[in-house]
Coordinates of C-alpha atoms and ligand atoms in Angstrom, one line a residue:
M879 CA 37.0 -81.5 36.8
A880 CA 33.8 -82.5 38.6
G881 CA 35.7 -84.2 41.0
S882 CA 38.2 -81.7 41.9
F883 CA 35.4 -78.9 42.4
V884 CA 33.9 -81.4 44.8
A885 CA 37.0 -81.6 46.7
V886 CA 37.3 -78.0 46.4
V887 CA 34.3 -77.3 48.1
G888 CA 34.9 -80.2 50.5
A889 CA 37.7 -78.5 51.6
I890 CA 36.1 -75.0 51.9
G891 CA 33.5 -76.5 53.5
G892 CA 35.8 -78.3 55.9
G893 CA 37.7 -75.5 56.9
F894 CA 34.8 -73.6 57.5
T895 CA 33.5 -75.9 59.8
L896 CA 36.5 -75.9 61.7
I897 CA 36.5 -72.1 61.8
I898 CA 33.1 -72.4 63.3
L899 CA 34.1 -74.9 65.7
F900 CA 37.0 -72.8 66.9
T901 CA 35.0 -69.6 67.0
S902 CA 32.0 -71.1 69.0
L903 CA 34.8 -72.5 71.2
F904 CA 36.4 -69.3 71.5
Y905 CA 33.4 -67.9 72.2
F906 CA 32.3 -70.3 74.7
L907 CA 35.5 -69.9 76.7
H908 CA 35.3 -66.2 76.3
Y909 CA 31.7 -65.8 77.3
R910 CA 32.4 -68.1 80.3
K911 CA 35.3 -65.9 81.7
F912 CA 33.3 -62.9 80.9
S913 CA 30.0 -63.8 82.5
N914 CA 31.6 -64.8 85.9
K915 CA 33.3 -61.4 86.1
D916 CA 30.4 -59.2 84.7
S917 CA 27.6 -61.1 86.0
E918 CA 24.9 -59.2 87.4
T919 CA 23.5 -61.2 90.3
G920 CA 27.2 -63.1 90.8
S921 CA 29.0 -61.2 93.4
S922 CA 32.3 -60.0 93.1
D923 CA 33.9 -61.0 96.5
P924 CA 35.9 -57.9 97.8
S925 CA 37.6 -60.1 100.0
A926 CA 39.4 -62.1 97.2
V927 CA 41.3 -59.2 96.0
G928 CA 44.2 -60.9 94.5
Q929 CA 44.9 -59.4 90.8
L930 CA 42.0 -57.3 91.0
E931 CA 44.0 -55.2 93.8
G932 CA 43.9 -51.4 93.1
R933 CA 47.1 -50.6 91.1
Q934 CA 49.6 -48.2 92.6
F935 CA 50.2 -45.3 90.0
R936 CA 53.4 -43.4 89.9
M937 CA 52.8 -39.8 90.6
E938 CA 54.9 -39.2 87.0
E939 CA 52.6 -41.4 85.3
L940 CA 49.6 -39.5 86.3
E941 CA 51.2 -36.0 85.7
Q942 CA 52.2 -37.1 82.3
A943 CA 48.7 -38.7 81.7
T944 CA 46.8 -35.1 82.7
R945 CA 49.8 -32.8 81.3
E946 CA 50.9 -31.9 84.7
F947 CA 47.5 -31.2 86.0
N948 CA 46.7 -29.0 83.2
E949 CA 43.5 -27.1 83.8
S950 CA 42.2 -27.9 80.6
N951 CA 42.2 -31.2 81.6
L952 CA 40.3 -30.2 84.8
I953 CA 36.5 -32.2 84.2
G954 CA 34.8 -31.4 87.8
C955 CA 35.0 -30.9 91.4
G956 CA 33.5 -33.6 94.0
S957 CA 33.4 -34.6 97.4
F958 CA 37.0 -36.3 97.3
G959 CA 38.6 -33.3 95.3
L960 CA 39.4 -31.8 91.7
V961 CA 38.5 -34.5 89.0
Y962 CA 41.0 -34.5 85.9
K963 CA 40.6 -36.4 82.6
G964 CA 43.9 -38.2 81.9
L965 CA 44.9 -40.4 79.0
L966 CA 47.7 -43.3 80.3
C967 CA 50.3 -44.4 78.2
D968 CA 48.6 -48.0 77.3
G969 CA 45.5 -45.6 75.7
T970 CA 43.4 -46.0 78.9
V971 CA 41.4 -42.6 79.4
V972 CA 41.1 -42.2 83.1
A973 CA 39.3 -40.2 85.2
I974 CA 41.5 -39.1 88.4
K975 CA 40.5 -37.5 91.8
R976 CA 42.9 -35.6 93.7
R977 CA 43.0 -34.1 97.0
N978 CA 45.6 -33.2 99.6
G979 CA 46.5 -35.4 102.3
R980 CA 49.1 -37.4 104.4
P981 CA 49.7 -40.7 103.0
R982 CA 47.7 -43.4 104.9
Q983 CA 47.7 -47.2 105.0
E984 CA 44.1 -47.1 105.8
F985 CA 43.8 -45.4 102.2
I986 CA 45.6 -48.1 100.4
K987 CA 43.3 -50.7 102.0
E988 CA 40.5 -49.3 101.3
V989 CA 41.3 -48.6 97.5
A990 CA 42.1 -52.8 97.5
Y991 CA 38.8 -53.3 99.2
L992 CA 36.8 -50.9 96.5
S993 CA 38.6 -51.8 93.2
A994 CA 37.7 -55.1 93.7
I995 CA 34.1 -54.3 93.1
Q996 CA 33.5 -54.5 89.5
H997 CA 30.2 -54.5 87.5
R998 CA 29.2 -52.6 84.1
N999 CA 26.9 -50.1 86.5
L1000 CA 29.5 -48.9 88.2
V1001 CA 32.4 -46.9 87.7
N1002 CA 35.1 -48.9 88.4
L1003 CA 38.0 -47.8 90.6
L1004 CA 41.4 -48.7 88.9
G1005 CA 43.9 -47.6 91.4
Y1006 CA 45.3 -44.9 93.5
C1007 CA 48.6 -42.7 94.0
Q1008 CA 49.7 -41.5 97.2
E1009 CA 52.7 -39.1 96.8
R1010 CA 54.0 -35.9 97.6
G1011 CA 51.2 -34.7 99.9
S1012 CA 48.7 -36.1 97.3
Q1013 CA 46.0 -38.7 97.6
M1014 CA 44.3 -39.6 94.4
L1015 CA 41.8 -42.2 92.9
V1016 CA 42.0 -43.3 89.5
Y1017 CA 38.8 -44.4 88.0
E1018 CA 37.6 -45.6 84.6
Y1019 CA 36.3 -42.7 82.4
S1020 CA 33.0 -42.0 81.5
P1021 CA 32.9 -40.0 78.5
N1022 CA 29.3 -38.6 78.7
G1023 CA 29.7 -37.6 82.0
S1024 CA 27.0 -37.3 84.8
I1025 CA 23.3 -37.6 84.2
C1026 CA 22.9 -34.0 85.7
T1027 CA 24.4 -32.5 82.6
H1028 CA 21.8 -34.0 80.3
L1029 CA 19.0 -33.4 82.8
Y1030 CA 19.5 -29.7 83.9
D1031 CA 22.8 -28.9 84.1
Y1032 CA 23.6 -27.9 80.7
G1033 CA 25.0 -24.8 80.5
K1034 CA 24.8 -23.5 76.7
D1035 CA 25.5 -26.5 75.1
A1036 CA 23.3 -28.5 73.0
I1037 CA 20.9 -30.8 75.2
T1038 CA 20.4 -34.3 75.0
K1039 CA 16.7 -34.8 74.9
L1040 CA 16.2 -37.7 77.4
E1041 CA 12.9 -39.2 76.7
F1042 CA 10.8 -41.1 79.4
K1043 CA 11.8 -44.9 78.1
Q1044 CA 15.5 -43.4 77.9
R1045 CA 15.2 -42.2 81.7
L1046 CA 13.9 -45.3 82.6
S1047 CA 17.0 -47.2 81.2
I1048 CA 19.0 -44.8 82.7
A1049 CA 17.5 -45.4 86.1
I1050 CA 17.7 -49.2 85.8
G1051 CA 21.3 -49.0 85.5
A1052 CA 21.5 -47.2 88.2
A1053 CA 19.6 -49.5 90.3
K1054 CA 21.4 -52.5 89.1
G1055 CA 24.7 -50.9 90.2
L1056 CA 23.2 -50.2 93.6
C1057 CA 21.8 -53.7 93.4
H1058 CA 25.5 -55.3 93.2
L1059 CA 26.7 -53.4 95.9
H1060 CA 23.7 -54.4 98.2
G1061 CA 24.2 -58.0 97.1
L1062 CA 27.5 -58.2 98.3
Q1063 CA 28.6 -60.2 101.3
P1064 CA 28.9 -58.1 103.4
P1065 CA 26.6 -55.5 101.5
V1066 CA 28.3 -52.3 100.4
V1067 CA 26.0 -49.3 101.1
H1068 CA 26.8 -46.5 98.7
G1069 CA 26.4 -43.6 101.2
N1070 CA 26.2 -40.5 98.9
F1071 CA 23.8 -41.8 96.2
K1072 CA 22.8 -38.5 94.1
T1073 CA 21.9 -37.8 90.3
A1074 CA 25.7 -36.3 90.3
N1075 CA 26.9 -39.5 90.9
V1076 CA 25.3 -41.4 88.0
L1077 CA 27.4 -41.2 84.8
V1078 CA 27.0 -42.3 81.5
D1079 CA 29.3 -44.0 79.1
E1080 CA 29.5 -43.6 75.2
N1081 CA 26.5 -45.8 75.0
F1082 CA 24.5 -43.8 77.7
I1083 CA 25.0 -46.8 79.9
A1084 CA 24.4 -45.5 83.6
K1085 CA 27.3 -46.3 86.1
V1086 CA 27.1 -45.1 89.4
A1087 CA 30.1 -43.3 90.8
D1088 CA 32.0 -42.8 94.2
A1089 CA 30.4 -45.8 96.1
K1090 CA 31.5 -45.4 99.6
V1091 CA 34.0 -42.6 98.9
S1092 CA 32.2 -40.3 101.7
E1093 CA 32.9 -43.0 104.1
L1094 CA 36.6 -43.5 102.9
L1095 CA 37.1 -39.8 103.4
R1096 CA 35.4 -39.9 106.9
K1097 CA 38.3 -42.5 107.6
I1098 CA 41.3 -40.6 106.3
E1099 CA 40.3 -37.5 106.9
D1100 CA 42.7 -35.7 109.9
V1101 CA 40.2 -33.5 111.3
G1102 CA 36.9 -34.7 112.4
S1103 CA 34.6 -35.0 109.4
S1104 CA 32.9 -31.7 108.3
S1105 CA 31.0 -33.9 105.4
S1106 CA 28.0 -31.5 105.0
T1107 CA 25.0 -33.2 106.1
S1108 CA 22.5 -30.1 106.4
L1109 CA 20.0 -29.6 103.8
N1110 CA 21.4 -32.3 101.4
A1111 CA 18.1 -33.5 99.3
F1112 CA 19.4 -36.7 99.0
R1113 CA 19.9 -37.5 102.4
D1114 CA 17.7 -39.8 104.2
P1115 CA 15.8 -37.5 107.0
E1116 CA 16.0 -41.0 108.9
L1117 CA 19.4 -40.7 109.1
G1118 CA 20.4 -39.4 112.4
E1119 CA 24.0 -37.0 113.1
G1120 CA 26.8 -39.6 112.2
G1121 CA 24.5 -42.5 111.8
T1122 CA 25.6 -45.5 110.0
F1123 CA 24.6 -46.0 106.4
R1124 CA 22.1 -48.7 105.7
E1125 CA 20.8 -49.8 102.4
T1126 CA 17.6 -48.3 103.1
N1127 CA 19.4 -44.9 103.2
D1128 CA 20.3 -45.4 99.6
I1129 CA 16.9 -46.3 98.7
Y1130 CA 15.7 -42.9 99.8
S1131 CA 18.5 -41.3 98.1
F1132 CA 17.5 -43.3 94.9
G1133 CA 13.7 -42.2 95.1
M1134 CA 15.2 -38.4 95.1
F1135 CA 17.1 -39.5 92.0
L1136 CA 13.8 -41.0 90.2
L1137 CA 12.4 -37.8 91.1
E1138 CA 14.8 -35.4 89.1
L1139 CA 14.2 -37.9 86.4
I1140 CA 10.8 -37.1 86.5
S1141 CA 10.4 -33.7 87.0
G1142 CA 13.7 -32.8 85.1
K1143 CA 14.7 -30.4 87.7
K1144 CA 17.5 -30.4 90.5
A1145 CA 15.7 -31.4 93.9
T1146 CA 15.8 -28.9 96.6
Y1147 CA 15.6 -29.9 100.2
E1148 CA 11.9 -30.2 101.2
E1149 CA 10.7 -30.5 105.0
A1150 CA 7.7 -32.4 103.1
F1151 CA 10.0 -35.4 102.4
G1152 CA 10.0 -36.6 106.1
S1153 CA 6.7 -38.4 106.1
N1154 CA 4.5 -40.6 104.0
H1155 CA 1.7 -38.1 104.4
S1156 CA 3.5 -34.7 103.7
M1157 CA 5.3 -36.4 100.6
L1158 CA 1.8 -37.6 99.2
Q1159 CA 0.6 -34.1 99.6
W1160 CA 3.6 -32.7 98.1
V1161 CA 3.4 -34.7 94.9
Q1162 CA 0.0 -34.0 94.5
G1163 CA 0.1 -30.5 94.9
H1164 CA 2.7 -30.3 92.3
L1165 CA 0.8 -32.7 90.1
I1166 CA -2.5 -30.3 90.4
S1167 CA -0.5 -27.4 89.6
N1168 CA 1.4 -29.1 86.7
D1169 CA 4.9 -28.5 87.7
L1170 CA 6.0 -31.9 88.7
I1171 CA 6.1 -33.8 85.6
D1172 CA 9.3 -32.5 83.3
H1173 CA 7.6 -30.7 80.5
R1174 CA 9.9 -31.8 78.1
L1175 CA 8.9 -35.2 78.4
I1176 CA 5.3 -34.6 77.3
G1177 CA 4.4 -36.9 74.2
S1178 CA 7.2 -39.6 75.5
F1179 CA 5.1 -41.6 78.2
T1180 CA 1.8 -42.9 78.6
E1181 CA -0.2 -42.3 82.1
Q1182 CA 0.1 -45.6 83.1
G1183 CA 3.8 -45.5 83.0
M1184 CA 4.3 -42.1 84.6
R1185 CA 1.9 -43.5 87.2
D1186 CA 3.6 -46.4 88.0
L1187 CA 6.8 -44.7 88.2
L1188 CA 5.9 -42.1 90.6
K1189 CA 4.3 -44.8 92.8
L1190 CA 7.4 -46.6 93.0
T1191 CA 9.4 -43.3 93.7
I1192 CA 7.1 -42.7 96.8
K1193 CA 7.7 -46.1 97.9
C1194 CA 11.3 -45.7 98.0
M1195 CA 11.0 -42.5 100.0
S1196 CA 8.6 -43.7 102.5
F1197 CA 8.7 -44.1 106.2
P1198 CA 9.7 -45.6 108.2
G1199 CA 12.7 -46.7 105.9
T1200 CA 12.1 -50.6 106.8
N1201 CA 9.0 -50.2 104.8
R1202 CA 10.9 -49.1 101.4
P1203 CA 11.6 -52.3 98.9
R1204 CA 15.0 -53.5 98.3
M1205 CA 17.1 -52.5 95.9
E1206 CA 16.7 -55.7 93.9
N1207 CA 12.7 -55.0 93.8
V1208 CA 13.3 -51.5 92.4
A1209 CA 15.5 -52.7 89.6
L1210 CA 12.8 -55.3 88.8
E1211 CA 10.1 -53.0 89.3
L1212 CA 11.7 -50.7 86.8
D1213 CA 12.4 -53.2 84.2
Q1214 CA 9.0 -54.1 84.3
I1215 CA 7.4 -50.3 84.1
R1216 CA 9.7 -50.1 81.0
E1217 CA 8.6 -53.5 79.3
E1218 CA 5.1 -52.1 79.8
E1219 CA 5.7 -48.8 78.5
I1220 CA 7.1 -50.4 75.4
T1221 CA 4.3 -52.8 75.0
R1222 CA 1.9 -50.0 75.5
T1223 CA 3.5 -47.1 73.0
I1224 CA 3.6 -49.9 70.5
I1225 CA 0.0 -50.6 70.6
M1226 CA -1.0 -47.0 71.1
G1227 CA 2.1 -45.0 69.6
E1228 CA 4.1 -42.5 71.4
G1229 CA 2.4 -41.6 74.8
T1230 CA 0.2 -39.0 75.7
E1231 CA -0.4 -35.5 74.8
T1232 CA -1.6 -34.0 77.8
I1233 CA -0.4 -34.5 81.3
T1234 CA -3.4 -35.4 83.7
P1235 CA -3.0 -33.0 86.5
G1236 CA -4.3 -34.4 89.8
S1237 CA -4.3 -36.7 92.2
H1238 CA -6.4 -39.2 90.5
L1239 CA -2.7 -40.3 89.5
F1240 CA -3.0 -42.2 92.6
T1241 CA -6.5 -43.4 92.7
N1242 CA -5.0 -47.0 91.8
Ligands
NAG1925 C1 47.7 -26.7 79.1 O1 47.1 -26.7 78.3 C2 47.1 -25.8 77.2 C3 45.8 -25.9 76.3 O2 45.9 -27.1 75.9 C4 48.2 -25.3 76.8 O3 48.3 -24.2 75.8 C5 49.5 -25.4 77.9 O4 50.6 -25.2 77.2 C6 49.4 -26.3 78.6 N1 50.2 -26.4 79.7 C7 50.9 -27.0 80.3 C8 52.0 -26.7 81.6 O5 51.3 -28.3 79.8
NAG1926 C1 27.1 -39.1 74.3 O1 27.4 -40.0 73.8 C2 26.9 -40.0 72.4 C3 26.8 -41.6 71.7 O2 28.4 -41.9 71.7 C4 27.8 -39.1 71.4 O3 26.9 -38.7 70.1 C5 27.4 -37.5 72.3 O4 28.5 -36.9 71.5 C6 28.1 -37.6 73.8 N1 27.5 -36.6 74.3 C7 28.1 -35.7 75.2 C8 27.5 -34.6 75.8 O5 29.5 -35.8 75.1
NAG1927 C1 4.2 -45.2 104.3 O1 3.9 -46.0 103.0 C2 4.3 -47.1 102.9 C3 4.1 -48.0 101.6 O2 4.4 -46.5 100.5 C4 3.6 -48.4 103.7 O3 4.5 -49.4 103.8 C5 4.0 -47.8 105.5 O4 3.5 -48.3 106.1 C6 3.5 -46.3 105.5 N1 4.1 -45.7 106.6 C7 3.1 -45.2 107.6 C8 3.7 -44.4 108.9 O5 1.9 -45.1 107.2

């Protein structure tokens, strides 16, 4: 009896070891495969399109996915055109952007290039459709929509209260998305970064949308681009009329996004943002009148954390643009601000109850 008991335990034990061996081997292989594709520093080389090349969707397929582009599937309107939510046959939920336009080889080329860029903090482009006078971009779908709708554009729906550390996490995600673009060879400049282009998935992970789409539009638009340049709060004042976009222009836009995260309000175009001095004065003025920091944040941040974030914001929007930090450093610094904020709030409890108005937030 005892002998067979030992044998059974031995057999179970042996089987168990094997299972562990197999699972770890599986994880090893899987993780390696995964980390190659999803690595945050490793670049996905857009020239190595191969299998990642944007898929061509048929019109019938997308019509079916959106129930003939039914109005109830309409989820927005962006620079590219109307945006529809769709369900593909294989169960994938997608966001389809549609515009009218003649078929262009250039369009297919750009889609191939852009869909090779994949990252967990980017809204990845899956493919395109170019049929019957329509041009469409098919993206992965982000269930929780744009961060705008959680920050200030929330109609009558319940508000997701985003506390300070959550906003920092959103900022970190967006920074990593941009960081990936800027780290590619050659670097990819987003060209139209704004809060509306920061989407969140079901886990509230930030994903940057529409990378390079404004440039794509300039390339395929028949008439001379009429893309609105005037009075866009996110547009770097340093950017001349029709100038080429650089990484520093994205950094400026990112600074504006941070400002919206801090204020919880939609940014308006301000002359004051055109120089260090006027920007500082603007910020200090609003701190003193106590209408810069989102009042919903009260109780969820420490003064030090807020001060650090404001400083970083101002650095991103400094002049000349060559003085702005690189996206990589912005991401690192945000990470650090968040880590320190977590440590502080563990020690001291949740944040301050008051906002200390005034300029001393800046006296180092
Ligand atoms: C569009 O959707 C609505 C609501 O789901 C439905 O009643 C209507 O029949 C749909 N229209 C078409 C053309 O499928
Ligand atoms: C956002 O995601 C959370 C978590 O998955 C979910 O509970 C919530 O309903 C979503 N909010 C919106 C507005 O979709
Ligand atoms: C603006 O501020 C940045 C730091 O935020 C600094 O590096 C830069 O020299 C300043 N520019 C001018 C013109 O003073």
